[in-house]
Amino acid sequence: MKIRNLLPFVRPTLILFALTACGLLLVNGTLRTSAGENPEWAMNATLIEACSCDMFCPCYFNPHPKEHAGHEGHDSGHFCRFNNAFQVNKGHFGDVSLDGIKFWVAGDLGGDFSEGKMDWAVLTFDRQVSEKQREGVLAVLPHLYPVEWNSFTVAEDAAMKWQAGKDRSVATLDDGKTAEVVLKPFRGMTDDPVVIHNLPYWGAPRNDGFVMMPNEVEAYRAGERSFEYGGGNGFMITVDINSSDVSAGD
């Protein structure tokens, strides 16, 4: 898979051109939208999400992820390697509808994010996403994930499948050749899954709760940073954020 790098390893003039073309600026390693260049926007999206940590991901309660002991085929140390598969339920970017589009964010939070600095992330768009819709996603992401990345890249488009179900939820890129997440529900005292409420999801001011669904597999199989895990953390969540929220928080 070809990767178009938006942050490190290219000349500063090319960085500025690439970021401003997407309506983004790089400020101390953080993706930010250019002032006055983006129209009003909103996004309500559901994520099929999984990571390399145990249930439930300690990253939500600690300044560092789980320490992995390491075994055959896996590294040791503190890291949180994740796959976030998005399907937008309803949204817009100016007069452009974002309804139904899909995109994927994979990466690693690194070993210590107490200062808001994360390791790397790769964004992949489904092939059906238009250029204007991509601008909308790129306008939202710096506010949904308001952190500093050592590396943030955009990958070549890939066919994305996303299917949520009561007994199994599955998301794939290129039928799993590039990335795959399979979740199964964690049952509570009834047949319904366990849901964690009143816990923030990154920069989103609203969510409907973390639906606990351990992963059967969560894998990113592209490039030198490929990884694959199973039996660890997973959940589904619907988040809601819009440009008025961002303005109110300034």
PDB file of C-alpha atoms in Angstrom:
ATOM      1  CA  MET A   1       0.000   0.000   0.000  1.00  0.00           C
ATOM      2  CA  LYS A   2       1.364   3.438  -0.908  1.00  0.00           C
ATOM      3  CA  ILE A   3       1.402   5.977   1.896  1.00  0.00           C
ATOM      4  CA  ARG A   4       1.194   9.733   1.360  1.00  0.00           C
ATOM      5  CA  ASN A   5       2.905  11.230   4.402  1.00  0.00           C
ATOM      6  CA  LEU A   6       1.395  14.478   5.654  1.00  0.00           C
ATOM      7  CA  LEU A   7       3.862  15.246   8.436  1.00  0.00           C
ATOM      8  CA  PRO A   8       7.490  14.090   8.727  1.00  0.00           C
ATOM      9  CA  PHE A   9      10.190  13.106   6.240  1.00  0.00           C
ATOM     10  CA  VAL A  10       9.287  15.642   3.505  1.00  0.00           C
ATOM     11  CA  ARG A  11      10.453  19.180   2.799  1.00  0.00           C
ATOM     12  CA  PRO A  12       8.690  21.920   4.834  1.00  0.00           C
ATOM     13  CA  THR A  13       7.323  23.616   1.700  1.00  0.00           C
ATOM     14  CA  LEU A  14       5.676  20.354   0.637  1.00  0.00           C
ATOM     15  CA  ILE A  15       4.272  19.866   4.130  1.00  0.00           C
ATOM     16  CA  LEU A  16       2.663  23.307   4.041  1.00  0.00           C
ATOM     17  CA  PHE A  17       1.228  22.727   0.566  1.00  0.00           C
ATOM     18  CA  ALA A  18      -0.222  19.307   1.451  1.00  0.00           C
ATOM     19  CA  LEU A  19      -1.765  20.464   4.703  1.00  0.00           C
ATOM     20  CA  THR A  20      -3.242  23.721   3.454  1.00  0.00           C
ATOM     21  CA  ALA A  21      -4.661  21.900   0.431  1.00  0.00           C
ATOM     22  CA  CYS A  22      -6.646  19.798   2.904  1.00  0.00           C
ATOM     23  CA  GLY A  23      -7.596  22.805   5.038  1.00  0.00           C
ATOM     24  CA  LEU A  24      -5.136  21.778   7.788  1.00  0.00           C
ATOM     25  CA  LEU A  25      -2.139  23.331   9.459  1.00  0.00           C
ATOM     26  CA  LEU A  26       0.655  21.625  11.377  1.00  0.00           C
ATOM     27  CA  VAL A  27       1.290  23.480  14.632  1.00  0.00           C
ATOM     28  CA  ASN A  28       3.929  21.851  16.855  1.00  0.00           C
ATOM     29  CA  GLY A  29       3.059  18.464  15.397  1.00  0.00           C
ATOM     30  CA  THR A  30      -0.693  18.886  15.866  1.00  0.00           C
ATOM     31  CA  LEU A  31      -3.168  18.893  12.995  1.00  0.00           C
ATOM     32  CA  ARG A  32      -5.367  21.971  13.147  1.00  0.00           C
ATOM     33  CA  THR A  33      -7.878  23.479  10.777  1.00  0.00           C
ATOM     34  CA  SER A  34      -6.976  26.738   9.056  1.00  0.00           C
ATOM     35  CA  ALA A  35      -8.835  29.690  10.547  1.00  0.00           C
ATOM     36  CA  GLY A  36     -11.745  30.880   8.460  1.00  0.00           C
ATOM     37  CA  GLU A  37     -11.245  28.300   5.694  1.00  0.00           C
ATOM     38  CA  ASN A  38     -13.727  25.626   6.759  1.00  0.00           C
ATOM     39  CA  PRO A  39     -17.507  25.917   6.571  1.00  0.00           C
ATOM     40  CA  GLU A  40     -19.894  24.865   9.310  1.00  0.00           C
ATOM     41  CA  TRP A  41     -19.846  21.086   9.828  1.00  0.00           C
ATOM     42  CA  ALA A  42     -21.306  18.275  11.914  1.00  0.00           C
ATOM     43  CA  MET A  43     -20.663  14.555  12.276  1.00  0.00           C
ATOM     44  CA  ASN A  44     -22.501  11.756  14.052  1.00  0.00           C
ATOM     45  CA  ALA A  45     -20.590   8.516  13.507  1.00  0.00           C
ATOM     46  CA  THR A  46     -20.444   4.974  14.868  1.00  0.00           C
ATOM     47  CA  LEU A  47     -17.089   3.292  15.389  1.00  0.00           C
ATOM     48  CA  ILE A  48     -16.113  -0.361  15.403  1.00  0.00           C
ATOM     49  CA  GLU A  49     -12.949   0.005  17.458  1.00  0.00           C
ATOM     50  CA  ALA A  50     -10.314  -2.320  18.895  1.00  0.00           C
ATOM     51  CA  CYS A  51      -6.803  -2.153  20.299  1.00  0.00           C
ATOM     52  CA  SER A  52      -3.974  -4.293  21.635  1.00  0.00           C
ATOM     53  CA  CYS A  53      -4.820  -3.621  25.310  1.00  0.00           C
ATOM     54  CA  ASP A  54      -6.917  -5.852  27.558  1.00  0.00           C
ATOM     55  CA  MET A  55     -10.576  -5.089  28.247  1.00  0.00           C
ATOM     56  CA  PHE A  56     -11.281  -2.313  29.065  1.00  0.00           C
ATOM     57  CA  CYS A  57      -8.529  -0.204  27.520  1.00  0.00           C
ATOM     58  CA  PRO A  58      -6.489   1.319  30.410  1.00  0.00           C
ATOM     59  CA  CYS A  59      -5.654   4.304  28.202  1.00  0.00           C
ATOM     60  CA  TYR A  60      -8.944   5.912  29.278  1.00  0.00           C
ATOM     61  CA  PHE A  61      -7.869   5.961  32.927  1.00  0.00           C
ATOM     62  CA  ASN A  62      -4.069   6.170  32.824  1.00  0.00           C
ATOM     63  CA  PRO A  63      -1.361   8.275  31.134  1.00  0.00           C
ATOM     64  CA  HIS A  64       0.057   5.180  29.431  1.00  0.00           C
ATOM     65  CA  PRO A  65      -1.272   1.970  27.851  1.00  0.00           C
ATOM     66  CA  LYS A  66      -0.812  -1.619  28.960  1.00  0.00           C
ATOM     67  CA  GLU A  67       2.717  -3.013  29.189  1.00  0.00           C
ATOM     68  CA  HIS A  68       2.978  -5.944  26.801  1.00  0.00           C
ATOM     69  CA  ALA A  69       5.262  -8.757  27.928  1.00  0.00           C
ATOM     70  CA  GLY A  70       5.927  -9.823  24.365  1.00  0.00           C
ATOM     71  CA  HIS A  71       5.766 -13.288  22.865  1.00  0.00           C
ATOM     72  CA  GLU A  72       6.223 -14.942  19.500  1.00  0.00           C
ATOM     73  CA  GLY A  73       5.370 -12.457  16.787  1.00  0.00           C
ATOM     74  CA  HIS A  74       4.671  -9.573  19.205  1.00  0.00           C
ATOM     75  CA  ASP A  75       6.765  -6.746  20.631  1.00  0.00           C
ATOM     76  CA  SER A  76       7.173  -5.935  24.310  1.00  0.00           C
ATOM     77  CA  GLY A  77       6.728  -2.577  26.014  1.00  0.00           C
ATOM     78  CA  HIS A  78       4.006   0.025  26.511  1.00  0.00           C
ATOM     79  CA  PHE A  79       1.877   0.642  23.411  1.00  0.00           C
ATOM     80  CA  CYS A  80      -1.720   0.748  22.253  1.00  0.00           C
ATOM     81  CA  ARG A  81      -2.059  -0.325  18.615  1.00  0.00           C
ATOM     82  CA  PHE A  82      -5.546   0.400  17.397  1.00  0.00           C
ATOM     83  CA  ASN A  83      -8.015   0.211  14.534  1.00  0.00           C
ATOM     84  CA  ASN A  84     -10.934   2.655  14.428  1.00  0.00           C
ATOM     85  CA  ALA A  85     -13.465   1.912  11.667  1.00  0.00           C
ATOM     86  CA  PHE A  86     -15.926   4.783  11.141  1.00  0.00           C
ATOM     87  CA  GLN A  87     -19.318   4.871   9.486  1.00  0.00           C
ATOM     88  CA  VAL A  88     -20.976   8.289   9.479  1.00  0.00           C
ATOM     89  CA  ASN A  89     -24.655   8.104  10.384  1.00  0.00           C
ATOM     90  CA  LYS A  90     -25.390  11.732   9.639  1.00  0.00           C
ATOM     91  CA  GLY A  91     -23.219  14.705   8.912  1.00  0.00           C
ATOM     92  CA  HIS A  92     -22.330  17.552   6.616  1.00  0.00           C
ATOM     93  CA  PHE A  93     -19.465  19.818   5.632  1.00  0.00           C
ATOM     94  CA  GLY A  94     -21.040  23.039   4.473  1.00  0.00           C
ATOM     95  CA  ASP A  95     -23.632  21.924   1.934  1.00  0.00           C
ATOM     96  CA  VAL A  96     -21.902  18.572   1.293  1.00  0.00           C
ATOM     97  CA  SER A  97     -23.542  15.535   2.900  1.00  0.00           C
ATOM     98  CA  LEU A  98     -21.309  13.143   4.854  1.00  0.00           C
ATOM     99  CA  ASP A  99     -24.133  10.646   5.422  1.00  0.00           C
ATOM    100  CA  GLY A 100     -23.039   7.029   5.058  1.00  0.00           C
ATOM    101  CA  ILE A 101     -19.361   7.577   4.272  1.00  0.00           C
ATOM    102  CA  LYS A 102     -16.729   5.272   5.758  1.00  0.00           C
ATOM    103  CA  PHE A 103     -13.105   5.784   6.748  1.00  0.00           C
ATOM    104  CA  TRP A 104     -10.493   4.075   8.915  1.00  0.00           C
ATOM    105  CA  VAL A 105      -7.875   5.297  11.379  1.00  0.00           C
ATOM    106  CA  ALA A 106      -5.166   2.848  12.514  1.00  0.00           C
ATOM    107  CA  GLY A 107      -2.117   3.546  14.608  1.00  0.00           C
ATOM    108  CA  ASP A 108      -0.298   3.401  17.924  1.00  0.00           C
ATOM    109  CA  LEU A 109      -0.734   5.773  20.868  1.00  0.00           C
ATOM    110  CA  GLY A 110       2.827   5.084  21.969  1.00  0.00           C
ATOM    111  CA  GLY A 111       4.181   4.409  25.441  1.00  0.00           C
ATOM    112  CA  ASP A 112       3.390   7.654  27.296  1.00  0.00           C
ATOM    113  CA  PHE A 113       0.758  10.173  26.279  1.00  0.00           C
ATOM    114  CA  SER A 114       0.616  12.167  29.512  1.00  0.00           C
ATOM    115  CA  GLU A 115       1.647  15.263  27.517  1.00  0.00           C
ATOM    116  CA  GLY A 116      -0.883  14.651  24.724  1.00  0.00           C
ATOM    117  CA  LYS A 117       1.734  13.284  22.313  1.00  0.00           C
ATOM    118  CA  MET A 118       0.891  10.105  20.376  1.00  0.00           C
ATOM    119  CA  ASP A 119       3.102   7.961  18.168  1.00  0.00           C
ATOM    120  CA  TRP A 120       1.537   7.448  14.711  1.00  0.00           C
ATOM    121  CA  ALA A 121      -1.740   7.182  12.837  1.00  0.00           C
ATOM    122  CA  VAL A 122      -2.810   6.318   9.292  1.00  0.00           C
ATOM    123  CA  LEU A 123      -6.081   7.504   7.766  1.00  0.00           C
ATOM    124  CA  THR A 124      -7.643   5.473   4.935  1.00  0.00           C
ATOM    125  CA  PHE A 125     -10.732   6.555   3.014  1.00  0.00           C
ATOM    126  CA  ASP A 126     -13.212   4.182   1.463  1.00  0.00           C
ATOM    127  CA  ARG A 127     -13.048   4.494  -2.317  1.00  0.00           C
ATOM    128  CA  GLN A 128     -16.576   5.919  -2.479  1.00  0.00           C
ATOM    129  CA  VAL A 129     -15.688   9.041  -0.472  1.00  0.00           C
ATOM    130  CA  SER A 130     -15.596  12.192  -2.626  1.00  0.00           C
ATOM    131  CA  GLU A 131     -12.899  14.864  -2.463  1.00  0.00           C
ATOM    132  CA  LYS A 132     -15.211  17.342  -0.727  1.00  0.00           C
ATOM    133  CA  GLN A 133     -16.270  14.696   1.791  1.00  0.00           C
ATOM    134  CA  ARG A 134     -12.599  14.030   2.517  1.00  0.00           C
ATOM    135  CA  GLU A 135     -12.163  17.707   3.298  1.00  0.00           C
ATOM    136  CA  GLY A 136     -14.998  17.359   5.804  1.00  0.00           C
ATOM    137  CA  VAL A 137     -13.381  14.379   7.517  1.00  0.00           C
ATOM    138  CA  LEU A 138     -10.033  16.189   7.649  1.00  0.00           C
ATOM    139  CA  ALA A 139     -11.776  19.187   9.218  1.00  0.00           C
ATOM    140  CA  VAL A 140     -13.377  17.036  11.938  1.00  0.00           C
ATOM    141  CA  LEU A 141     -10.513  14.716  12.910  1.00  0.00           C
ATOM    142  CA  PRO A 142      -8.220  17.332  14.537  1.00  0.00           C
ATOM    143  CA  HIS A 143     -11.105  18.163  16.904  1.00  0.00           C
ATOM    144  CA  LEU A 144     -12.173  14.585  17.532  1.00  0.00           C
ATOM    145  CA  TYR A 145      -8.540  13.620  18.241  1.00  0.00           C
ATOM    146  CA  PRO A 146      -7.014  16.869  19.587  1.00  0.00           C
ATOM    147  CA  VAL A 147      -3.519  15.482  20.130  1.00  0.00           C
ATOM    148  CA  GLU A 148      -0.013  15.765  18.712  1.00  0.00           C
ATOM    149  CA  TRP A 149       1.131  12.925  16.420  1.00  0.00           C
ATOM    150  CA  ASN A 150       4.739  12.053  15.703  1.00  0.00           C
ATOM    151  CA  SER A 151       3.470  10.877  12.319  1.00  0.00           C
ATOM    152  CA  PHE A 152       0.062  11.272  10.672  1.00  0.00           C
ATOM    153  CA  THR A 153      -0.327   9.847   7.166  1.00  0.00           C
ATOM    154  CA  VAL A 154      -3.057   9.323   4.603  1.00  0.00           C
ATOM    155  CA  ALA A 155      -2.986   5.976   2.815  1.00  0.00           C
ATOM    156  CA  GLU A 156      -4.141   5.041  -0.648  1.00  0.00           C
ATOM    157  CA  ASP A 157      -7.907   4.469  -0.774  1.00  0.00           C
ATOM    158  CA  ALA A 158      -9.215   0.975  -0.045  1.00  0.00           C
ATOM    159  CA  ALA A 159     -12.579  -0.750  -0.335  1.00  0.00           C
ATOM    160  CA  MET A 160     -14.073  -0.707   3.142  1.00  0.00           C
ATOM    161  CA  LYS A 161     -16.806  -2.942   4.572  1.00  0.00           C
ATOM    162  CA  TRP A 162     -18.564  -2.122   7.836  1.00  0.00           C
ATOM    163  CA  GLN A 163     -21.260  -4.276   9.417  1.00  0.00           C
ATOM    164  CA  ALA A 164     -22.561  -3.909  12.973  1.00  0.00           C
ATOM    165  CA  GLY A 165     -24.542  -6.783  14.462  1.00  0.00           C
ATOM    166  CA  LYS A 166     -26.005  -7.920  17.773  1.00  0.00           C
ATOM    167  CA  ASP A 167     -23.795 -11.009  17.926  1.00  0.00           C
ATOM    168  CA  ARG A 168     -20.837  -9.936  15.774  1.00  0.00           C
ATOM    169  CA  SER A 169     -19.524  -6.728  14.260  1.00  0.00           C
ATOM    170  CA  VAL A 170     -16.990  -6.703  11.451  1.00  0.00           C
ATOM    171  CA  ALA A 171     -15.024  -4.039   9.571  1.00  0.00           C
ATOM    172  CA  THR A 172     -12.429  -4.658   6.854  1.00  0.00           C
ATOM    173  CA  LEU A 173     -10.188  -2.866   4.373  1.00  0.00           C
ATOM    174  CA  ASP A 174      -9.671  -4.764   1.114  1.00  0.00           C
ATOM    175  CA  ASP A 175     -11.568  -7.752   2.546  1.00  0.00           C
ATOM    176  CA  GLY A 176      -9.106  -7.908   5.435  1.00  0.00           C
ATOM    177  CA  LYS A 177      -5.940  -7.852   3.358  1.00  0.00           C
ATOM    178  CA  THR A 178      -5.112  -4.369   4.654  1.00  0.00           C
ATOM    179  CA  ALA A 179      -6.983  -4.249   7.969  1.00  0.00           C
ATOM    180  CA  GLU A 180      -9.616  -6.147   9.907  1.00  0.00           C
ATOM    181  CA  VAL A 181     -11.610  -5.857  13.147  1.00  0.00           C
ATOM    182  CA  VAL A 182     -14.016  -8.510  14.414  1.00  0.00           C
ATOM    183  CA  LEU A 183     -15.902  -7.869  17.660  1.00  0.00           C
ATOM    184  CA  LYS A 184     -18.188 -10.064  19.752  1.00  0.00           C
ATOM    185  CA  PRO A 185     -20.442  -8.790  22.563  1.00  0.00           C
ATOM    186  CA  PHE A 186     -19.488  -9.066  26.231  1.00  0.00           C
ATOM    187  CA  ARG A 187     -22.642 -10.183  28.024  1.00  0.00           C
ATOM    188  CA  GLY A 188     -23.709  -8.659  31.319  1.00  0.00           C
ATOM    189  CA  MET A 189     -26.322  -9.841  33.804  1.00  0.00           C
ATOM    190  CA  THR A 190     -28.780 -10.156  30.917  1.00  0.00           C
ATOM    191  CA  ASP A 191     -28.364 -11.011  27.247  1.00  0.00           C
ATOM    192  CA  ASP A 192     -27.592  -7.361  26.560  1.00  0.00           C
ATOM    193  CA  PRO A 193     -23.957  -6.230  26.285  1.00  0.00           C
ATOM    194  CA  VAL A 194     -22.281  -4.190  28.999  1.00  0.00           C
ATOM    195  CA  VAL A 195     -22.280  -0.454  28.272  1.00  0.00           C
ATOM    196  CA  ILE A 196     -20.059   2.149  29.964  1.00  0.00           C
ATOM    197  CA  HIS A 197     -21.717   5.572  30.190  1.00  0.00           C
ATOM    198  CA  ASN A 198     -20.484   8.990  31.277  1.00  0.00           C
ATOM    199  CA  LEU A 199     -16.964   8.390  29.947  1.00  0.00           C
ATOM    200  CA  PRO A 200     -15.584  10.886  27.407  1.00  0.00           C
ATOM    201  CA  TYR A 201     -14.413   9.712  24.001  1.00  0.00           C
ATOM    202  CA  TRP A 202     -11.467  11.948  23.102  1.00  0.00           C
ATOM    203  CA  GLY A 203     -12.705  15.372  21.942  1.00  0.00           C
ATOM    204  CA  ALA A 204     -16.328  14.384  21.244  1.00  0.00           C
ATOM    205  CA  PRO A 205     -18.715  16.264  23.567  1.00  0.00           C
ATOM    206  CA  ARG A 206     -21.397  13.576  23.202  1.00  0.00           C
ATOM    207  CA  ASN A 207     -21.481   9.790  22.935  1.00  0.00           C
ATOM    208  CA  ASP A 208     -24.058   7.050  23.535  1.00  0.00           C
ATOM    209  CA  GLY A 209     -21.784   4.861  25.676  1.00  0.00           C
ATOM    210  CA  PHE A 210     -19.037   2.308  25.107  1.00  0.00           C
ATOM    211  CA  VAL A 211     -20.630  -1.006  24.117  1.00  0.00           C
ATOM    212  CA  MET A 212     -18.203  -3.633  25.384  1.00  0.00           C
ATOM    213  CA  MET A 213     -17.277  -6.014  22.576  1.00  0.00           C
ATOM    214  CA  PRO A 214     -13.907  -7.828  22.914  1.00  0.00           C
ATOM    215  CA  ASN A 215     -12.081  -8.372  19.663  1.00  0.00           C
ATOM    216  CA  GLU A 216     -11.587 -11.730  18.013  1.00  0.00           C
ATOM    217  CA  VAL A 217      -9.039 -10.058  15.770  1.00  0.00           C
ATOM    218  CA  GLU A 218      -7.755  -6.524  15.251  1.00  0.00           C
ATOM    219  CA  ALA A 219      -5.136  -6.247  12.569  1.00  0.00           C
ATOM    220  CA  TYR A 220      -3.390  -3.675  10.410  1.00  0.00           C
ATOM    221  CA  ARG A 221      -1.513  -5.573   7.726  1.00  0.00           C
ATOM    222  CA  ALA A 222       0.011  -2.791   5.618  1.00  0.00           C
ATOM    223  CA  GLY A 223       3.629  -1.682   5.582  1.00  0.00           C
ATOM    224  CA  GLU A 224       6.400  -1.923   8.139  1.00  0.00           C
ATOM    225  CA  ARG A 225       4.121  -1.057  11.063  1.00  0.00           C
ATOM    226  CA  SER A 226       1.750  -3.970  10.567  1.00  0.00           C
ATOM    227  CA  PHE A 227       0.358  -5.718  13.635  1.00  0.00           C
ATOM    228  CA  GLU A 228      -2.250  -8.302  14.600  1.00  0.00           C
ATOM    229  CA  TYR A 229      -3.836  -9.135  17.952  1.00  0.00           C
ATOM    230  CA  GLY A 230      -6.794 -11.113  19.229  1.00  0.00           C
ATOM    231  CA  GLY A 231      -8.813 -11.487  22.416  1.00  0.00           C
ATOM    232  CA  GLY A 232      -8.238  -7.943  23.649  1.00  0.00           C
ATOM    233  CA  ASN A 233     -10.113  -4.683  23.949  1.00  0.00           C
ATOM    234  CA  GLY A 234     -12.944  -3.746  21.626  1.00  0.00           C
ATOM    235  CA  PHE A 235     -16.102  -1.676  21.684  1.00  0.00           C
ATOM    236  CA  MET A 236     -18.645   0.146  19.594  1.00  0.00           C
ATOM    237  CA  ILE A 237     -19.585   3.738  20.216  1.00  0.00           C
ATOM    238  CA  THR A 238     -21.554   6.499  18.514  1.00  0.00           C
ATOM    239  CA  VAL A 239     -20.018   9.959  18.845  1.00  0.00           C
ATOM    240  CA  ASP A 240     -21.409  13.369  17.964  1.00  0.00           C
ATOM    241  CA  ILE A 241     -19.475  16.580  17.324  1.00  0.00           C
ATOM    242  CA  ASN A 242     -19.994  19.767  15.324  1.00  0.00           C
ATOM    243  CA  SER A 243     -18.332  23.079  14.577  1.00  0.00           C
ATOM    244  CA  SER A 244     -20.465  24.905  17.153  1.00  0.00           C
ATOM    245  CA  ASP A 245     -19.006  22.653  19.849  1.00  0.00           C
ATOM    246  CA  VAL A 246     -15.530  23.635  18.730  1.00  0.00           C
ATOM    247  CA  SER A 247     -16.358  27.348  18.671  1.00  0.00           C
ATOM    248  CA  ALA A 248     -17.919  27.120  22.135  1.00  0.00           C
ATOM    249  CA  GLY A 249     -14.756  25.511  23.446  1.00  0.00           C
ATOM    250  CA  ASP A 250     -12.392  28.184  22.088  1.00  0.00           C
TER     251      ASP A 250
END
